[in-house]
Structures are given as C-alpha cells and as structure tokens.
PDB file of C-alpha atoms in Angstrom:
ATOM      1  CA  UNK A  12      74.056  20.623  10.465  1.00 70.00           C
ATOM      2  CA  UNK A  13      76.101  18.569   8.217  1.00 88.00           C
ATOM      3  CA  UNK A  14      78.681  19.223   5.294  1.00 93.00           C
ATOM      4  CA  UNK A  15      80.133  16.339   4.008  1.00 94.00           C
ATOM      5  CA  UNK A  16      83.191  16.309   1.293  1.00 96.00           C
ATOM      6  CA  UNK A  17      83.664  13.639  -1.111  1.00 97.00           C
ATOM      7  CA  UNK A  18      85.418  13.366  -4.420  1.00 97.00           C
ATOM      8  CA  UNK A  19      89.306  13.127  -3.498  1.00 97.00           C
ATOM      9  CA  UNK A  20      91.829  10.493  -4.914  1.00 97.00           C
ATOM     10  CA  UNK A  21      95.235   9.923  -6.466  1.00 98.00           C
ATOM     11  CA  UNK A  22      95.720  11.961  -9.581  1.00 97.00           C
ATOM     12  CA  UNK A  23      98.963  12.847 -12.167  1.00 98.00           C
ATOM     13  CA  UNK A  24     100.189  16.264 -12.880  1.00 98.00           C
ATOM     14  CA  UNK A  25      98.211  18.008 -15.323  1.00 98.00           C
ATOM     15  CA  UNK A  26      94.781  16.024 -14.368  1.00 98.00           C
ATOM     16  CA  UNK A  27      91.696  16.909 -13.053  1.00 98.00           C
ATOM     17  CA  UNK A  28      89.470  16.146 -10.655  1.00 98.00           C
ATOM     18  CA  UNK A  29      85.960  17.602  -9.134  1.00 98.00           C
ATOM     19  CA  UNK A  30      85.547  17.879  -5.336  1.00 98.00           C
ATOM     20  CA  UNK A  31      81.748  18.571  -4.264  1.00 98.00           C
ATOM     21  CA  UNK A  32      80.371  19.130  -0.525  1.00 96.00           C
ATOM     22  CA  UNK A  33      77.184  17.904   0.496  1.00 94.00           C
ATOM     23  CA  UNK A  34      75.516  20.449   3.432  1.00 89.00           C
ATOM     24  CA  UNK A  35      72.001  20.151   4.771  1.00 80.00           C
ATOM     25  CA  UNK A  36      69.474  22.361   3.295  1.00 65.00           C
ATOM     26  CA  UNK A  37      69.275  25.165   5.814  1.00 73.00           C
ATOM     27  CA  UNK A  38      73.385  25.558   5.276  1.00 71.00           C
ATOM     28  CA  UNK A  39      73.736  25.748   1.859  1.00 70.00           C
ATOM     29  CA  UNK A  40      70.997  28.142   0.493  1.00 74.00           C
ATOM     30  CA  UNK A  41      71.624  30.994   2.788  1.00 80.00           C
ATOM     31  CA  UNK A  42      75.274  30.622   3.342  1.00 89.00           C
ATOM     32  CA  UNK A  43      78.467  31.282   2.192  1.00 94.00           C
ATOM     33  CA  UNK A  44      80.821  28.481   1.251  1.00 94.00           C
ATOM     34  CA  UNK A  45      84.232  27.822   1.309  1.00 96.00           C
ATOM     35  CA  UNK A  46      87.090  25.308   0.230  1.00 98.00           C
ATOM     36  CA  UNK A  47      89.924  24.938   2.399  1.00 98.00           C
ATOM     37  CA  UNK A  48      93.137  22.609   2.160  1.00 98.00           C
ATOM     38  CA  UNK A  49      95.997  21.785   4.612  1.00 97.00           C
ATOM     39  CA  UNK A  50      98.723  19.879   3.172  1.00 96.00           C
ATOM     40  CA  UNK A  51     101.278  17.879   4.990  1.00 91.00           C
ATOM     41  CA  UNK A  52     103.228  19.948   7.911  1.00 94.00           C
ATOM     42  CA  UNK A  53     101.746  22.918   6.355  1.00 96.00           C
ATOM     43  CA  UNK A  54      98.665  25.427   8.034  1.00 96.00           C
ATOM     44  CA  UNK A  55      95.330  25.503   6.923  1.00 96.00           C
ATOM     45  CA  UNK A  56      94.463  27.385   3.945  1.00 97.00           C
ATOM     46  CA  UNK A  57      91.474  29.395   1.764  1.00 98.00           C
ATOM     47  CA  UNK A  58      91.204  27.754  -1.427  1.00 98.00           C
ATOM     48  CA  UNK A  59      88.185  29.317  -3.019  1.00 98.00           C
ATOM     49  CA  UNK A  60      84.820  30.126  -1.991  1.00 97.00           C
ATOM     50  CA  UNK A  61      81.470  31.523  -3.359  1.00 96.00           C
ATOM     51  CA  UNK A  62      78.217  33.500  -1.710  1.00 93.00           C
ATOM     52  CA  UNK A  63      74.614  32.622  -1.734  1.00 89.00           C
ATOM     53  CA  UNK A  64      73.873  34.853  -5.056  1.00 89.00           C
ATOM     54  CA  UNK A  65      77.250  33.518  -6.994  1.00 92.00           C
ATOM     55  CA  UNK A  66      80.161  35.509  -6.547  1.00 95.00           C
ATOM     56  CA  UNK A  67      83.212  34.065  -6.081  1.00 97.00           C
ATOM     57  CA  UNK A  68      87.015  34.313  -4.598  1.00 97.00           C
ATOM     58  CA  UNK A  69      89.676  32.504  -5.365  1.00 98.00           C
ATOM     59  CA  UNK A  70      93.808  32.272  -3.542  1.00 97.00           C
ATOM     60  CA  UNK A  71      95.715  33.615  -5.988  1.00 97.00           C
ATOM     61  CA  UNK A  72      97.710  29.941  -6.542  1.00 97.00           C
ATOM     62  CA  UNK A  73      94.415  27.991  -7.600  1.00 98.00           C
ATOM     63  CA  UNK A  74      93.019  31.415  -9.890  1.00 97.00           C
ATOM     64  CA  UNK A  75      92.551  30.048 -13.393  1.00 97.00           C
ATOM     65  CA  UNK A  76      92.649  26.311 -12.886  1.00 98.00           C
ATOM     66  CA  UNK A  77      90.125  25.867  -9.885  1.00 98.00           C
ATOM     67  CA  UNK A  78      86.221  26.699 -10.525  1.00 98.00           C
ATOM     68  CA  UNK A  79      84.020  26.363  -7.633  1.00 98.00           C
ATOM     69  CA  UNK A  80      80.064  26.325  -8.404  1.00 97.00           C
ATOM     70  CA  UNK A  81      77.362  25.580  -6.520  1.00 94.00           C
ATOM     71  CA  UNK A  82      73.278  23.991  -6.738  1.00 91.00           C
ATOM     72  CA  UNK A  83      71.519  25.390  -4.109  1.00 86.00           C
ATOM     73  CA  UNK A  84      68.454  23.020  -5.052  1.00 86.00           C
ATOM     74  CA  UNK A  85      70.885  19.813  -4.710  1.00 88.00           C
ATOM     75  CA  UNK A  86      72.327  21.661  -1.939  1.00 89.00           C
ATOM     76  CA  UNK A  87      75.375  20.835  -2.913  1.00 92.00           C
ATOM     77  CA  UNK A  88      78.796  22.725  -3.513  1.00 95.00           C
ATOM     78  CA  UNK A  89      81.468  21.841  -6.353  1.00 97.00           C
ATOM     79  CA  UNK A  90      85.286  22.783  -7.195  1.00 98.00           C
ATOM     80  CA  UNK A  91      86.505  21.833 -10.347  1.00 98.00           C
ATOM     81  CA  UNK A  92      89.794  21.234 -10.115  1.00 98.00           C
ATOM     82  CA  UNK A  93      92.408  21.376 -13.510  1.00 98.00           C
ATOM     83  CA  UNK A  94      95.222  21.544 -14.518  1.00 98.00           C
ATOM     84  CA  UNK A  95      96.581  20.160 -11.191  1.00 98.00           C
ATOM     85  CA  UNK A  96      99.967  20.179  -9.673  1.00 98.00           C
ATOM     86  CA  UNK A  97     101.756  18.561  -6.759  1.00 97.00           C
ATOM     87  CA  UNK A  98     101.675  21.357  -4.748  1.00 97.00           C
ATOM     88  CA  UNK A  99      97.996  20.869  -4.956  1.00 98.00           C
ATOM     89  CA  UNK A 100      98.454  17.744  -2.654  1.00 98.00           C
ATOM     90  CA  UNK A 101      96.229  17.949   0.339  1.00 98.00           C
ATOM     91  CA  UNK A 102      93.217  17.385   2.559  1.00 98.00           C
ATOM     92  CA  UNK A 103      89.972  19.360   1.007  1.00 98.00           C
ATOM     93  CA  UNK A 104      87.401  20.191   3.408  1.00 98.00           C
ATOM     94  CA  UNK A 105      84.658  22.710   3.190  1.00 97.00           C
ATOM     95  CA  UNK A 106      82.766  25.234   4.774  1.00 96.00           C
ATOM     96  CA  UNK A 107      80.339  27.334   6.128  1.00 94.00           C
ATOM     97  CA  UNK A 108      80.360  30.887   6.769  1.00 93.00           C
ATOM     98  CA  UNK A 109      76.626  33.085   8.075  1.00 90.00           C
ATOM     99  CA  UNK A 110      78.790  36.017   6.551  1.00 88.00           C
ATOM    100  CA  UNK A 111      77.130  37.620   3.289  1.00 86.00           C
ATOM    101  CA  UNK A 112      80.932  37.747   1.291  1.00 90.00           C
ATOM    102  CA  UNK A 113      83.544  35.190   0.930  1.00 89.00           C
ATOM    103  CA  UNK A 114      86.085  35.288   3.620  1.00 90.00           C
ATOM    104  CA  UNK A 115      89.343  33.774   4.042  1.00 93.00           C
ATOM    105  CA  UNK A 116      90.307  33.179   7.373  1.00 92.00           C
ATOM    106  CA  UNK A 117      88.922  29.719   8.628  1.00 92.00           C
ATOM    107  CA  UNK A 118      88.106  30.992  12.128  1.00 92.00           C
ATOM    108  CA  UNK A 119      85.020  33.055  10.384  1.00 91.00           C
ATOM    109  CA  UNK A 120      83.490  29.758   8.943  1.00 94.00           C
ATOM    110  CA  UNK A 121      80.482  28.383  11.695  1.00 92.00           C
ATOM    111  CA  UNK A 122      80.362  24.677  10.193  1.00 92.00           C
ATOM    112  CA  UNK A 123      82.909  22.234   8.633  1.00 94.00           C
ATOM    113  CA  UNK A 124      82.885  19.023   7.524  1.00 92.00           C
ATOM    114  CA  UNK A 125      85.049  16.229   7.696  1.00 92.00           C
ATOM    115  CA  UNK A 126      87.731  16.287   4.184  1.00 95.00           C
ATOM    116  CA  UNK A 127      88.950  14.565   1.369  1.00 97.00           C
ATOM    117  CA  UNK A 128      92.227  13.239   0.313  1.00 98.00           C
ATOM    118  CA  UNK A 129      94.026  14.663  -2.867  1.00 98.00           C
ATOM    119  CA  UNK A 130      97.357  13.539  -4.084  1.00 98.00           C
ATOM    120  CA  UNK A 131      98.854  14.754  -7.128  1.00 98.00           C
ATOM    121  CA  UNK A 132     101.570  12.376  -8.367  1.00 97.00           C
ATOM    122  CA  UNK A 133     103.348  11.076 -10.848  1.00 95.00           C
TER     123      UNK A 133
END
C-alpha cells in the first residue's frame, strides 16, 4: 500500500504546474482519491478529489483553476494546477479514501503518501 506524490517545484504567479500520485494497483482502481495541502503554520486542507467512476469535488478556492483526473490503468492520479497564486504555496500530498464519494475531512482517508513541495513566487 503505497501512494507516492511527485511533481512539486518553484513556480511564478500565474504559472502552472501538474502534480500526479502514484498508488499501487489495488488503491487506485477501487478507491476514492484525494489532494490535500498544508501550508506553512496553517492546518491541513481538502484540495480536490475524484471517485472511482469520475466525479469530482473541488474547495471552493482552487474551483476553476485546479483539474484533478485520474488513469486507473497507470494507476495513477493527476491535478492540473493553473493559473496559480501564492496562496497556493504548500505541501501536496494525496490520498486514499474506501468511501464511494469524495470527502473532505482528512481523518476519512485510510492511506497517504508522503508530499510534494509547491512554492508560488515571484
């Protein structure tokens, strides 16, 4: 039971960047997944998050500028990221849920892997 993010760096305002989490097979194909960031001095937080089948949920602050996708045969999980801002600073991890719909507390979410670094600066 792995999940591994990768795909972080140091990026201006107004850039993008894609984020993708790579789980083991049994994870990704028959569980919900989730993006979470905690920025400095700040709580953990629900980014975005989609369900086996597709559908998707977003926190309101990333809505329109963050897509998150995801290949169940490359078992692999994606967020497009645009359109970024400084407030976006922080360390993405994903997640794992055996629920069948999104959630966004992090205490429902069974695995986790270890995050990624992004800094928006200019």
């Amino acid at each position: 039971v792995q999940l591994q993010a990768s795909g972080g760096g140091l990026v201006q305002p107004g850039d993008s960047l894609r984020l993708s989490c790579a789980a083991s097979g049994h994870i990704l194909s028959g569980h919900v997944m989730g993006w979470f960031r905690q920025a400095p001095g700040k709580q953990r937080e629900f980014v975005a998050g989609i369900t086996s089948s597709g559908t998707t949920r977003y926190t309101h602050s990333v809505e329109g500028r963050f897509t998150v996708s995801r290949d169940n045969a490359k078992n692999t999980m994606y967020l497009r990221m645009n359109s970024l801002k400084p407030e976006d600073t922080a360390i993405y991890s994903c997640a794992a849920s055996r629920s069948n719909r999104v959630l966004a507390s992090s205490t429902l979410y069974d695995y986790w892997g270890r995050g990624t670094l992004v800094t928006v600066s200019s």
